[in-house]
Structure formats: C-alpha cells, structure tokens
CSV table of C-alpha atoms in Angstrom, one decimal:
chain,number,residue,atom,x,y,z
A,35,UNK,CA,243.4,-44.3,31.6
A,36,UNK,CA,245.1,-45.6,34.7
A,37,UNK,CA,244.3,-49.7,33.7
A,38,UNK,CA,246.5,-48.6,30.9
A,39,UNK,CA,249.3,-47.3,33.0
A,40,UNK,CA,249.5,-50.1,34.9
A,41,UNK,CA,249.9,-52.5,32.0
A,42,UNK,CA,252.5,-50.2,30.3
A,43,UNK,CA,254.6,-49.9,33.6
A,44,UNK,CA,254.1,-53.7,34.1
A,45,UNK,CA,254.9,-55.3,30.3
A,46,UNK,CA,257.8,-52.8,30.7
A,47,UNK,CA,259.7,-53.8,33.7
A,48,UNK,CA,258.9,-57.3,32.8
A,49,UNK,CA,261.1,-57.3,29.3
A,50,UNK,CA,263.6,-55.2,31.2
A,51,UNK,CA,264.2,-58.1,34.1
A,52,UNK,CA,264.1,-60.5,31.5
A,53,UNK,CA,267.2,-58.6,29.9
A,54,UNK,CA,265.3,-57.1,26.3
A,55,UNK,CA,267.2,-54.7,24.5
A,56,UNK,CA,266.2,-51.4,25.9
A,57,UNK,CA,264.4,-50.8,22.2
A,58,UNK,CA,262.9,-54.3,21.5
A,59,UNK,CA,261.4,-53.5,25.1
A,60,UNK,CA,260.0,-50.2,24.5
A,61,UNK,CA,258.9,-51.2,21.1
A,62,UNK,CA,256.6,-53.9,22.2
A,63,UNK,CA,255.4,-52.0,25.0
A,64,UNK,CA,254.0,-49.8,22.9
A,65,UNK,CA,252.5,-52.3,20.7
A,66,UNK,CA,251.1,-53.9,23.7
A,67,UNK,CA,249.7,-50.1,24.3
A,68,UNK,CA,247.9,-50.2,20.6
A,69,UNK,CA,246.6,-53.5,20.5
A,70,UNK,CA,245.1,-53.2,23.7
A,71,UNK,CA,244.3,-49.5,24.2
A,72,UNK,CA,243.5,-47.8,21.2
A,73,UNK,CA,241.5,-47.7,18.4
A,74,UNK,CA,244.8,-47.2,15.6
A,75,UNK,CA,245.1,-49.7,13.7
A,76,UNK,CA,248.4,-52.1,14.0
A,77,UNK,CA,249.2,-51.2,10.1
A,78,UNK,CA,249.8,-47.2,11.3
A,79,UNK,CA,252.9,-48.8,13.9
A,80,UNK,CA,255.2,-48.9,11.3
A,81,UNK,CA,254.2,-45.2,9.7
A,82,UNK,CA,254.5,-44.1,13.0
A,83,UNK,CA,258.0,-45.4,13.8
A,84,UNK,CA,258.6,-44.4,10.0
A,85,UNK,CA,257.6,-41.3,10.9
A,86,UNK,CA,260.0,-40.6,13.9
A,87,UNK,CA,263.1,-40.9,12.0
A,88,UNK,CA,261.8,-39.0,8.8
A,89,UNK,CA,263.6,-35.8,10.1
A,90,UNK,CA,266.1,-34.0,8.9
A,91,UNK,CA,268.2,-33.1,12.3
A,92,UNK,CA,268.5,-36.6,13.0
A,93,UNK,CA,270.0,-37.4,9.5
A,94,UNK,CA,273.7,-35.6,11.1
A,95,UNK,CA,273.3,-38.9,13.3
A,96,UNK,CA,274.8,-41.3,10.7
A,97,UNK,CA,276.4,-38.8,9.5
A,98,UNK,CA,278.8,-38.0,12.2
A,99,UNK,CA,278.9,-41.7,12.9
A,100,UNK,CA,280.6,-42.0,9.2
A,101,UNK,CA,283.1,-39.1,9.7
A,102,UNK,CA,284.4,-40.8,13.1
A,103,UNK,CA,284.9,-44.2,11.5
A,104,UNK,CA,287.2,-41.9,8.3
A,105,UNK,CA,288.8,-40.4,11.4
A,106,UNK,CA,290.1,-43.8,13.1
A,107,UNK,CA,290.7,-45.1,10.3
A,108,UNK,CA,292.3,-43.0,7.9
A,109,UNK,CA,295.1,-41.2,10.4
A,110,UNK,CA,293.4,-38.3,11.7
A,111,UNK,CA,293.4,-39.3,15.3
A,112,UNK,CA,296.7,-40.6,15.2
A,113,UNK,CA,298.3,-37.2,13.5
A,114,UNK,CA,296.4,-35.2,17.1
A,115,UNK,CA,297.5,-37.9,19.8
A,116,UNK,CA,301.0,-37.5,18.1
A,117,UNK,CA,300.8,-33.5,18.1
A,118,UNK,CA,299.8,-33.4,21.4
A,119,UNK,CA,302.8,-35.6,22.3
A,120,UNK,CA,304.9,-33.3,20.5
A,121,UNK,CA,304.0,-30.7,22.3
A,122,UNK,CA,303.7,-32.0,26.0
A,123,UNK,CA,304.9,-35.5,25.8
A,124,UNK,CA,308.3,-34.7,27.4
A,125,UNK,CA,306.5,-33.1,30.4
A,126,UNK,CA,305.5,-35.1,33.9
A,127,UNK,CA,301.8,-35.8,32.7
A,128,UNK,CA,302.4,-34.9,29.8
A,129,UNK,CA,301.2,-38.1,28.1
A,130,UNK,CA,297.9,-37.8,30.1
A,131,UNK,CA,297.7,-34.3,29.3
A,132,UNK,CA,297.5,-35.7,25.4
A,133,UNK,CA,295.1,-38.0,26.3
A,134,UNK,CA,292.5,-35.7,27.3
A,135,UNK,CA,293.5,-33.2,24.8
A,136,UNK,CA,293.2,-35.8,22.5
A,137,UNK,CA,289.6,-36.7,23.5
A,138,UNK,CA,288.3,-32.8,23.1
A,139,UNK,CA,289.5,-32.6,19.9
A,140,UNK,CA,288.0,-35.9,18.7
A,141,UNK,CA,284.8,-35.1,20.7
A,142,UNK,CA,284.4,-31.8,19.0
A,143,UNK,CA,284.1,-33.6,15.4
A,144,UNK,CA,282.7,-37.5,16.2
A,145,UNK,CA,279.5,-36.7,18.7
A,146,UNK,CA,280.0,-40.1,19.9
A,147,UNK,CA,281.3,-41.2,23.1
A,148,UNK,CA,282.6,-44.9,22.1
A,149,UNK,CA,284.0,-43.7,19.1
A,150,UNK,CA,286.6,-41.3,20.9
A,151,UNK,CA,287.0,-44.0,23.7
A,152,UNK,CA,288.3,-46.4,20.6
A,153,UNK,CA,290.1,-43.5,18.4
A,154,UNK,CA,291.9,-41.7,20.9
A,155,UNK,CA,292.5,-45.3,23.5
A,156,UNK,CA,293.5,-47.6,20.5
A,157,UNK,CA,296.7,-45.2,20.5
A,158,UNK,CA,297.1,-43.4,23.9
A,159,UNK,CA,296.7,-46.2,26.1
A,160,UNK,CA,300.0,-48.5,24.6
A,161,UNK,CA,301.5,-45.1,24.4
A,162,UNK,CA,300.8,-44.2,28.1
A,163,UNK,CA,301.9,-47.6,29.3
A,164,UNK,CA,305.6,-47.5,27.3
A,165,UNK,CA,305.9,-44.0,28.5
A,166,UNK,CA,305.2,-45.1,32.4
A,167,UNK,CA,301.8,-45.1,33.3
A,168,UNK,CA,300.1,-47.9,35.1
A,169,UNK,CA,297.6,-49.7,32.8
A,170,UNK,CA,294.8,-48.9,35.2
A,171,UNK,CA,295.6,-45.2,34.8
A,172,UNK,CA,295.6,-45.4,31.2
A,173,UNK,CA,292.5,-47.1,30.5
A,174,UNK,CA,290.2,-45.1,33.0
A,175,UNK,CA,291.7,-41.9,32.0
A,176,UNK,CA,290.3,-42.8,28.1
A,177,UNK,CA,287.4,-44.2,29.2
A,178,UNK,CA,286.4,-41.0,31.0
A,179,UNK,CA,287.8,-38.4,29.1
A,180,UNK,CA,286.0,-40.2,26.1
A,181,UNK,CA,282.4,-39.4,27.6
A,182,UNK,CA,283.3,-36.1,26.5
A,183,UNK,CA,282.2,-37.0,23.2
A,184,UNK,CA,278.2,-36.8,24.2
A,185,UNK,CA,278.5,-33.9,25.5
A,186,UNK,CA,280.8,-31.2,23.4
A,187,UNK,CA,279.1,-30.0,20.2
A,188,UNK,CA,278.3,-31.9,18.0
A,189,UNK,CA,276.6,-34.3,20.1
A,190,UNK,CA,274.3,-36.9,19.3
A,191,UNK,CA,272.7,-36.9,22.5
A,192,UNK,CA,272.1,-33.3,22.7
A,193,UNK,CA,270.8,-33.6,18.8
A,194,UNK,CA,268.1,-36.3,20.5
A,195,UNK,CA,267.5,-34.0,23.1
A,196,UNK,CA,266.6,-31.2,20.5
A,197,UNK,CA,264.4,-33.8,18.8
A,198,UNK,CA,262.3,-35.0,22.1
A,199,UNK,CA,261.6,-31.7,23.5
A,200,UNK,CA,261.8,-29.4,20.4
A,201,UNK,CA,264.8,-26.9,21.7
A,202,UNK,CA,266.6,-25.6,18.7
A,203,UNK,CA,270.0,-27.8,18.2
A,204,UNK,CA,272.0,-24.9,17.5
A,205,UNK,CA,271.4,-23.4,20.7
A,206,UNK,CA,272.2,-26.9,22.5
A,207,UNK,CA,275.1,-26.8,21.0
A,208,UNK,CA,276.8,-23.6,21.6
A,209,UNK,CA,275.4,-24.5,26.1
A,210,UNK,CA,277.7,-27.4,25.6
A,211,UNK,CA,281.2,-25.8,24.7
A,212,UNK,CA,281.7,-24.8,28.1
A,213,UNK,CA,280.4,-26.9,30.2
A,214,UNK,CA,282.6,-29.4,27.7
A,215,UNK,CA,285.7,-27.3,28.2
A,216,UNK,CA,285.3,-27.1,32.2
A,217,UNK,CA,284.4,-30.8,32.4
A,218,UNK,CA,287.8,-31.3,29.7
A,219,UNK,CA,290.1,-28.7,32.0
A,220,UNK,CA,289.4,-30.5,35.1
A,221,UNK,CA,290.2,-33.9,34.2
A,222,UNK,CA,293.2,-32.4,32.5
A,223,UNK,CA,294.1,-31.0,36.4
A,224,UNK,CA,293.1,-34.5,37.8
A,225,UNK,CA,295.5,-36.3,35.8
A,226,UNK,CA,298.5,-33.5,36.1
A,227,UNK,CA,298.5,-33.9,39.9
A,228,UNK,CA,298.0,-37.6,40.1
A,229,UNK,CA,301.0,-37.9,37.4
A,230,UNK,CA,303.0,-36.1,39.8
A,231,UNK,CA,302.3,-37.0,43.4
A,232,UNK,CA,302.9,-40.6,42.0
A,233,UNK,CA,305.6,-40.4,39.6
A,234,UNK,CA,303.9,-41.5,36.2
A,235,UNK,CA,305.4,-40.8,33.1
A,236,UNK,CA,309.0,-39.5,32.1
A,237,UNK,CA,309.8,-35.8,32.1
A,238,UNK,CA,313.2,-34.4,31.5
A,239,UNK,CA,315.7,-33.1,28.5
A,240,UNK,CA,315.5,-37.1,27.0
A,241,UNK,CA,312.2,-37.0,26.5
A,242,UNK,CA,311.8,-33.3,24.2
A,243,UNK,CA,311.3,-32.8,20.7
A,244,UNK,CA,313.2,-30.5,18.9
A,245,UNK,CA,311.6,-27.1,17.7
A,246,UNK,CA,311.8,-29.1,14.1
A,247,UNK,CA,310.3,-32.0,15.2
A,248,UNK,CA,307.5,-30.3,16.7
A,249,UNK,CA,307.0,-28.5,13.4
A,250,UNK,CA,306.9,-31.5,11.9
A,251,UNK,CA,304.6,-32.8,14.1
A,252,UNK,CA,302.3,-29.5,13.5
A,253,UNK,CA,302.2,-29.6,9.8
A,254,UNK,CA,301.0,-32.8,9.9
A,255,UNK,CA,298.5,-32.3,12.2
A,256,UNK,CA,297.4,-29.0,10.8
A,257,UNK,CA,294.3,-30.6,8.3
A,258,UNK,CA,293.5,-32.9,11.3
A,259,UNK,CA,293.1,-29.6,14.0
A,260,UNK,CA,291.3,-28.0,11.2
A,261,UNK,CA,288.5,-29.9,11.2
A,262,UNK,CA,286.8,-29.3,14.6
A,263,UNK,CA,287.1,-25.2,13.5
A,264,UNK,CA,285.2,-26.0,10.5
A,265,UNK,CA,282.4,-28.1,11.6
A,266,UNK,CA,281.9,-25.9,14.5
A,267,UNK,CA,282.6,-22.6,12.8
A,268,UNK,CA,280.4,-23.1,10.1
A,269,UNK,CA,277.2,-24.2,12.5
A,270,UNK,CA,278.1,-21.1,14.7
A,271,UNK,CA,278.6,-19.0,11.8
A,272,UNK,CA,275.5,-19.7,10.3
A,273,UNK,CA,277.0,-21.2,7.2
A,274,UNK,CA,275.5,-24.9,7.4
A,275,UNK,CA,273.0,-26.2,9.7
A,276,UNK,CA,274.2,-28.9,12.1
A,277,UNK,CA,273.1,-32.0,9.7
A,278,UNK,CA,275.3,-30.3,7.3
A,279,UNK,CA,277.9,-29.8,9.3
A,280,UNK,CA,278.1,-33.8,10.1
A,281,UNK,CA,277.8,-34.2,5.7
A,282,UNK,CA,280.7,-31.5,5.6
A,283,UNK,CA,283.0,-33.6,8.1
A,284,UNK,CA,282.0,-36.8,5.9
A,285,UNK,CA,283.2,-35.3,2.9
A,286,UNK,CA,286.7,-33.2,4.6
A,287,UNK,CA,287.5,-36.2,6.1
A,288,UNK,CA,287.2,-38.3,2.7
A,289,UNK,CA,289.1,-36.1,1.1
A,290,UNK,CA,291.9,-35.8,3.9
A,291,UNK,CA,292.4,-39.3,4.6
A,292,UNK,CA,292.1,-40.4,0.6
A,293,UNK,CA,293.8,-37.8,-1.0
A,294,UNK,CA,296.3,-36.1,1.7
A,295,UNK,CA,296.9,-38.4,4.2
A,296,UNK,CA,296.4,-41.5,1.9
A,297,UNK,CA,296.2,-43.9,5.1
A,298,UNK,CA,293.3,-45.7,3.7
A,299,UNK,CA,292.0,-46.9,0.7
A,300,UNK,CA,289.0,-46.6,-2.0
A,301,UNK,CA,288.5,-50.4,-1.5
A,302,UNK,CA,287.8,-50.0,2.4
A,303,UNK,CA,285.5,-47.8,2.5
A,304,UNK,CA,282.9,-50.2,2.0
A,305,UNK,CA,284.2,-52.1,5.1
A,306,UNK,CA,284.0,-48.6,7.1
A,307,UNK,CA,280.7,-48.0,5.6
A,308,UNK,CA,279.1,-51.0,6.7
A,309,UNK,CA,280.8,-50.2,10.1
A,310,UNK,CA,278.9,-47.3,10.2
A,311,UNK,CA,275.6,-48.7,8.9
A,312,UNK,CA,275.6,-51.1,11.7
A,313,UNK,CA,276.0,-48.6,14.5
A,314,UNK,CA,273.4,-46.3,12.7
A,315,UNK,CA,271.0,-48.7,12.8
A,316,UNK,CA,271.4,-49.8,16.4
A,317,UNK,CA,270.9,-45.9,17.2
A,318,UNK,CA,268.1,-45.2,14.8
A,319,UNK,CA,266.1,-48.7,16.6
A,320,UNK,CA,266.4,-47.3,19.6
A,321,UNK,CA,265.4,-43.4,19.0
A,322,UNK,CA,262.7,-44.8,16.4
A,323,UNK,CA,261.1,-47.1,19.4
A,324,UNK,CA,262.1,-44.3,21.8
A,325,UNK,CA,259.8,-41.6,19.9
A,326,UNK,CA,257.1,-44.4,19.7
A,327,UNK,CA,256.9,-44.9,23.6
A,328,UNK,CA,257.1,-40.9,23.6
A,329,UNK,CA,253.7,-40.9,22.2
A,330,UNK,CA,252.5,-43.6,24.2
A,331,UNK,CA,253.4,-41.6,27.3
A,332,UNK,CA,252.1,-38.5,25.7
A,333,UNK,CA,248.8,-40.3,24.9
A,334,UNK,CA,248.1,-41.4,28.6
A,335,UNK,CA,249.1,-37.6,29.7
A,336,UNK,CA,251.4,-39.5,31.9
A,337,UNK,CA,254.6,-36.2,31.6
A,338,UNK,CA,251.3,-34.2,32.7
A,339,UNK,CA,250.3,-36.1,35.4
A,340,UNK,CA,254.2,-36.4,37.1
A,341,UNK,CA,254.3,-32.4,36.4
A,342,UNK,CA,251.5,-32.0,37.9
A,343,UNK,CA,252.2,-34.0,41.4
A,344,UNK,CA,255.7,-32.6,41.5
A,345,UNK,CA,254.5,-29.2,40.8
A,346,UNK,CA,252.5,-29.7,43.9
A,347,UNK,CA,255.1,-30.6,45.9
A,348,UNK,CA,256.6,-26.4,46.0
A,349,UNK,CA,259.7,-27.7,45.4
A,350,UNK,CA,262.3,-24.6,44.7
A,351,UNK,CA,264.3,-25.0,41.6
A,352,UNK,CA,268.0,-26.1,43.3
A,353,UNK,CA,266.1,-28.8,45.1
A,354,UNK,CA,264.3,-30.5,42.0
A,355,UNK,CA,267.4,-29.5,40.2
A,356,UNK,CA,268.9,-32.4,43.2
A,357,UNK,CA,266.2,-34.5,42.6
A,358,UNK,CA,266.6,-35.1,38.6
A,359,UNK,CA,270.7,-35.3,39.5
A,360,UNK,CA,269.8,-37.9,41.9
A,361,UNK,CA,267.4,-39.4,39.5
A,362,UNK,CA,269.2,-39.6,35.9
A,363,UNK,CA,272.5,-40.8,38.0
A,364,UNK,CA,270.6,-43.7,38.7
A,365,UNK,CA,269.3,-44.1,35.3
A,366,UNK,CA,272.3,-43.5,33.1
A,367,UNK,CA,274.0,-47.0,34.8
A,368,UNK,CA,270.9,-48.9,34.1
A,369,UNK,CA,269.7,-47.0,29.9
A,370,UNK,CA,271.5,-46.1,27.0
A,371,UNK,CA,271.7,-42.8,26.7
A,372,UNK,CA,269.1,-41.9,23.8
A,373,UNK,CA,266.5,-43.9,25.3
A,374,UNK,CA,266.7,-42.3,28.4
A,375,UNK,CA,266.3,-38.9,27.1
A,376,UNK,CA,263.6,-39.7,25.1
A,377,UNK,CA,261.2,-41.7,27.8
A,378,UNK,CA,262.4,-39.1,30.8
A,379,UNK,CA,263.2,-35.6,28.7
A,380,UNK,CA,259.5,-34.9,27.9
A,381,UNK,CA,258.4,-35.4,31.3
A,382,UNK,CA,260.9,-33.8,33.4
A,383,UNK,CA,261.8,-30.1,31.1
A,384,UNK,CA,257.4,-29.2,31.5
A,385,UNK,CA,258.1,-29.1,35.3
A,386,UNK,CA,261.4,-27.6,34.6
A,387,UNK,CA,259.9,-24.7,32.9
A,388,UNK,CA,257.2,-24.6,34.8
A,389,UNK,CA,259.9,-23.6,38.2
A,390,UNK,CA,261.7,-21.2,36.1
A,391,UNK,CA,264.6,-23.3,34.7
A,392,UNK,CA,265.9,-22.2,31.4
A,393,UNK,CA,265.4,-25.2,28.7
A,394,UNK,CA,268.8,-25.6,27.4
A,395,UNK,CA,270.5,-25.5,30.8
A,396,UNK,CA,268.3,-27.9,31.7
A,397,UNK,CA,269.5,-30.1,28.4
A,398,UNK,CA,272.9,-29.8,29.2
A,399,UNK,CA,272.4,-31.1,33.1
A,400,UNK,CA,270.4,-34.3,31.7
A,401,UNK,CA,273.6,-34.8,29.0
A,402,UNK,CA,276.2,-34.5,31.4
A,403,UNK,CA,274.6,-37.2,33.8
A,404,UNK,CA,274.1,-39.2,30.8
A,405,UNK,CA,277.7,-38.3,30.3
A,406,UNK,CA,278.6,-39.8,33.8
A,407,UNK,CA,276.6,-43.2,33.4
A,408,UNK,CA,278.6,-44.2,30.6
A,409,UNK,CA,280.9,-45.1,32.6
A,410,UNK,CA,279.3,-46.0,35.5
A,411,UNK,CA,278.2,-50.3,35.6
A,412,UNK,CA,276.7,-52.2,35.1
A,413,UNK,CA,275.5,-50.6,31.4
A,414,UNK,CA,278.4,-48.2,30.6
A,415,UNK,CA,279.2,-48.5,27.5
A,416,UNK,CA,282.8,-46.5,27.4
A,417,UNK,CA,283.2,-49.6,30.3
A,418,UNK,CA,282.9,-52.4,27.7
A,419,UNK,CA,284.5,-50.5,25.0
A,420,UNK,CA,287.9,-50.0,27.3
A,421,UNK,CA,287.7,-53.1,28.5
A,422,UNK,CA,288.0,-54.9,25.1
A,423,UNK,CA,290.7,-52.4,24.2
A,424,UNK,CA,293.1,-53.6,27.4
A,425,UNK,CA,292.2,-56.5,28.4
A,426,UNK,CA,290.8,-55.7,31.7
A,427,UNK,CA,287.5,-56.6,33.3
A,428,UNK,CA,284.7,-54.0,33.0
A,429,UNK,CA,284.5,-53.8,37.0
A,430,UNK,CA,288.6,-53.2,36.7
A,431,UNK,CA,288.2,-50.3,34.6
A,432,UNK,CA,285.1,-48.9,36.1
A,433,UNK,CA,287.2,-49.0,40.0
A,434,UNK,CA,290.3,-47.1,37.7
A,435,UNK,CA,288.1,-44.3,36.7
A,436,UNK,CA,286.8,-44.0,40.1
A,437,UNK,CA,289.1,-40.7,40.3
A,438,UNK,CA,288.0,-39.2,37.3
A,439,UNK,CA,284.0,-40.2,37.2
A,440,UNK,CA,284.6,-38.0,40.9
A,441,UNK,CA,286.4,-34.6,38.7
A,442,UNK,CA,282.8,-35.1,36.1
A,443,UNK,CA,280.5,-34.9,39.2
A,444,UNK,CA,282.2,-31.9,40.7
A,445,UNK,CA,281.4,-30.5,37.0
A,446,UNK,CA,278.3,-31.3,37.1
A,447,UNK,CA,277.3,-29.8,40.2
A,448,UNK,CA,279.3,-26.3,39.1
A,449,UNK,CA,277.0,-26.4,35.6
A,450,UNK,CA,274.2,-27.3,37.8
A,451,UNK,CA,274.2,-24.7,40.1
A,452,UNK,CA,275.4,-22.2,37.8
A,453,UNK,CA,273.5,-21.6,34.9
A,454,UNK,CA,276.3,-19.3,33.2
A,455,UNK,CA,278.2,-22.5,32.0
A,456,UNK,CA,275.6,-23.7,29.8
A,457,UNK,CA,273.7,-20.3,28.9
A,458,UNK,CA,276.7,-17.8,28.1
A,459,UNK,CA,277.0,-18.2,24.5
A,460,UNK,CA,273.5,-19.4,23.7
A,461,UNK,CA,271.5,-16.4,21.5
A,462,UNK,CA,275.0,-15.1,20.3
C-alpha cells in the first residue's frame, strides 16, 4: 500500500539523519511497519528476527571472525608479512609488494575486511616506514589492499549475498578468485611503479636474505601458507561445505598457534573469544534487522514495483549495469556493507535477471563496490581502522589511498564489463 511506503521511507531517513545505527534504524522501521500496517502480532518480531539468523550458511560468519582473531594473534600473520619480506623485501617495492601479498593471503582465510586492515597493517605499516616509505603510503596502501578481504573467498559479504537472494555460496565463491586476484595484481602494479618513479624503499645487495635465511623464513611460514589451500581446497573440492570450512580454519589455526607456533596462550583465548563475540554480534544485529526490513520490502512488493518501472525504462544491460555502479558507489560511503546488500540486493538482481545478467556476476559487481566504499568517507570502515593504527585523520588516509581506490575502480569496470572474471570457474 503506498500510505505504507511513504511512512517506511519517511521513519527511515528520519533515524538515519538523526545518526541511528544503520540496524537500530532498520529495526524500528520495521516495527513501525508491523504496528501500523499489519495484522502480525508484535510477539512474532522476535521469531522473525530469530528466524533470519537460524541458518546454517550464516553460522561460517562467526566462525571466520574467530579464525582471524587466532590468526593476529597467535603469529600467523606475522610468519606471511615476514615470508613475503624474505622473498621481495630487498627489492625497490618490495616492501609494498609484501603488503599486498600479505593482504591476499590473509583475505583468502579471514572474510573480513577490518580484520586484514589490522593483521597485515599492525606489522607492514612500522615495517614500510623503517624500510623508507612515507607514512601516507603505508597506511593507504593497507587500508586498500585490506578491502580485499570482502571480496576473495571466503567472504562474508558474498556469504550475505548468498543468503538475500538465495545464489548458492559455493558458486559466489569460486566468481570471486579472480576478480580478487585481478583487483590484488593491479594494486601490486600500482604500488611497484609508484615505489620506483619516487624512490621508496631500499633495494640493493644490503638489503637480501641469504638463500638460508629465506629457507628459514619458508619453513616457518609453511603451516601459515597452508591454510588458505585448505580452506579453499576443501570447499572447491567438495570436502566441507563453506560453514565448515570457517569451523576447519577455527580449529587449524588453534592447533597452529597453541601447539606449533606457541605464540599465545590457553588463558587468552577467552580474551580473543569475547573479541570475537563482540564483532559477531554487531554483524549478526545488523543482518538479523537487515533480513527483517527484507520482508518488509518484500511485503509492500516494493523490489517488484522498482523492477517493474526500470524494466520499462528498455534500458540495455551495460547501461543499468552503469546505473547500479553509479548507484552502490554512492551507497557503500554512506551503509555498512551487509546492510546494503540486504535492503538493495533483492531489488536490484530481479531486474538484473530479467535483462539477461547472470546472478553471480551480478554478486560479484555489488561486492566489489561494496569493496570500494570501505574506504571511501565518510562511513569506511578500513578508514577508521587505519587511522587508529597510525595516527592519522580518517580524511588523511582516505586522500592517501586516493591512488589505489583509482587501480579498484579500473577493476571494477574490467569485471563489469567482462563477465569472464567473475563466471570462469563457476560450475567447475
């Protein structure tokens, strides 16, 4: 009913000008949207939002969150930034070029963007300074090479994707590897030539590792580059199913960082527990109210009516294709990144479809714009989390990754307008 509309629209750009949490404004919209509107009684909100987390795909959530936190903390990030360094440390950009590295690896086991902008940045950026780089460098290299993190499998964003519009997680996750590796090689480029035309970093005979130092360095890196092959391997392989997967990194990187690496302790795992509780439960809120406004939207045939209109616009695919780039740009500065796919996703892949556009390519675009707003201001997160990390303002390190937020668009428009990026290994 349009009067209904109205309201919805209006309650929610009220609580978001008054500054709500994007969830405690969605979640009241919708109760404004049952109180008002339906018959259901109030008592069914809470099975409802119950309801919309009781899924088994979005259990690898927490899950992944968990094995990221054993990463940081118990030496497996530090054992890749310092094999990377073995490797290509003595090179001109080296140091950059084990930045980025760095940031794929971590990516390919965490899902989750501000977790690889603190792993990998907590070590890279001191390292990049001592070794020559300008602090603003440094930190806006992490901070954008960390948004890798939502968008090479596993992703936590493509896993909400999967949920919203009911595409098979599997698949999202095989379209991602490489768009993720194009995205990850170009930023490598980026920083190689801007280390050279400016002199950053050390190169020379000073600065190499021995042969026996960079076997050092392998061996004890070995367990650490092991882990992104056995998470992904054993989704692609068919041997676990993503949520698995995230249980299986939980318990490898336990085992490495208790046992083998012994760089952390029984008695603080309740500390990186309740680390990972916390950020669980911020993303679960949000997806939980997320999935609630879904069915408001759904309820009002609101994603029907916008298909509908646009549909009648006879728009050709590359020109709506434009129009949602244009669109979710705009969005990812102002949303997190799960509650944008959830309120836009279902609306915008039923026109997709309906012009042709194959459903996971069309997951992967609205990922890696997602990918771009996080660090774009004023709402990017990887912004705030670099910013605490050096000491710089957030509009300091959003003007220093200027250069490479340019490299992610160029990306962007290749996976765009070239569906083989994200649709070559899906159905294998």
């Amino acid at each position: 009913m349009l009067e209904a509309t109205f309201v919805l629209i209006a309650v929610l750009i009220l609580l978001l000008i008054t500054s709500a949490p994007i969830a405690v404004a969605l979640g009241l919209t919708s109760l404004v949207y049952f109180y008002y509107f339906t018959l259901i009684p109030m008592t069914q909100v809470s099975e409802r939002l119950f309801n919309a987390l009781n899924s088994f795909p979005l259990m690898a959530i927490p899950f992944f969150i968990l094995a990221a936190n054993i990463m940081s903390r118990g030496g497996i990030s530090r054992r890749l930034t310092d094999f990377g360094a073995a490797m290509v440390g003595h090179l001109r950009g080296g140091m950059a070029i084990t930045t980025v590295l760095a940031c794929m690896f971590f990516a390919a086991v965490s899902g989750s963007s501000p977790a690889t902008v603190v792993a990998v940045g907590a070590l890279m950026i001191p390292a990049m300074m001592r070794n020559g780089y300008p602090k603003e460098f440094s930190t806006g290299l992490v901070a954008t090479s960390g948004s890798l993190g939502i968008l090479i499998p596993p992703s936590i964003p493509l896993i909400v994707f999967g949920i919203a519009t009911e595409q098979n997680i599997g698949d999202l996750f095989l379209a991602g590897i490489l768009p993720g590796i194009l995205a990850g090689v170009m930023l490598l480029g980026m920083a190689v030539f801007v280390a050279w035309r400016k002199g950053y970093g050390h190169a020379g005979a000073g600065f190499r590792m021995s042969n026996a130092d960079k076997l050092k360095a392998f061996r004890d890196a070995i367990l650490a580059l092991a882990l992104p092959f056995l998470v992904l391997g054993g989704i692609y392989s068919g041997w676990f199913t993503p949520t698995e997967a995230a249980a299986v990194a939980v318990a490898y990187s336990l085992v490495v960082s208790l046992v083998i690496y012994r760089e952390i302790k029984v008695s603080q795992l309740w500390e990186v527990t309740l680390s990972s509780v916390k950020t669980s439960a911020m993303v679960m809120f949000i997806i939980a109210n997320g999935i609630l406004f879904t069915f408001v939207l759904a309820s009002e045939r609101i994603p029907g009516s916008v298909s509908e209109t646009i549909t009648n616009w006879d728009l050709q695919p590359w020109q709506f294709l434009i129009l949602v780039n244009i669109l979710l740009l705009f969005v990812g500065c102002v949303m997190e990144t799960s509650s944008a796919i959830l309120i836009l996703a279902p609306i915008l892949l039923p026109i997709a479809i309906e012009l042709g556009i194959d459903p996971i390519h069309f997951g992967i675009i609205v990922v890696m714009n997602l990918e771009i707003g996080m660090i774009t201001p004023p709402l990017g997160l990887n912004l705030f989390v670099a910013s605490g990390m050096s000491g710089m303002s957030v509009l300091s390190v959003a003007k220093a990754a200027i250069p490479s937020a340019l490299v992610l668009l160029t990306a962007l428009a290749l996976v765009t307008f070239v569906p083989f990026f994200a649709t070559a290994f899906v159905g294998l």
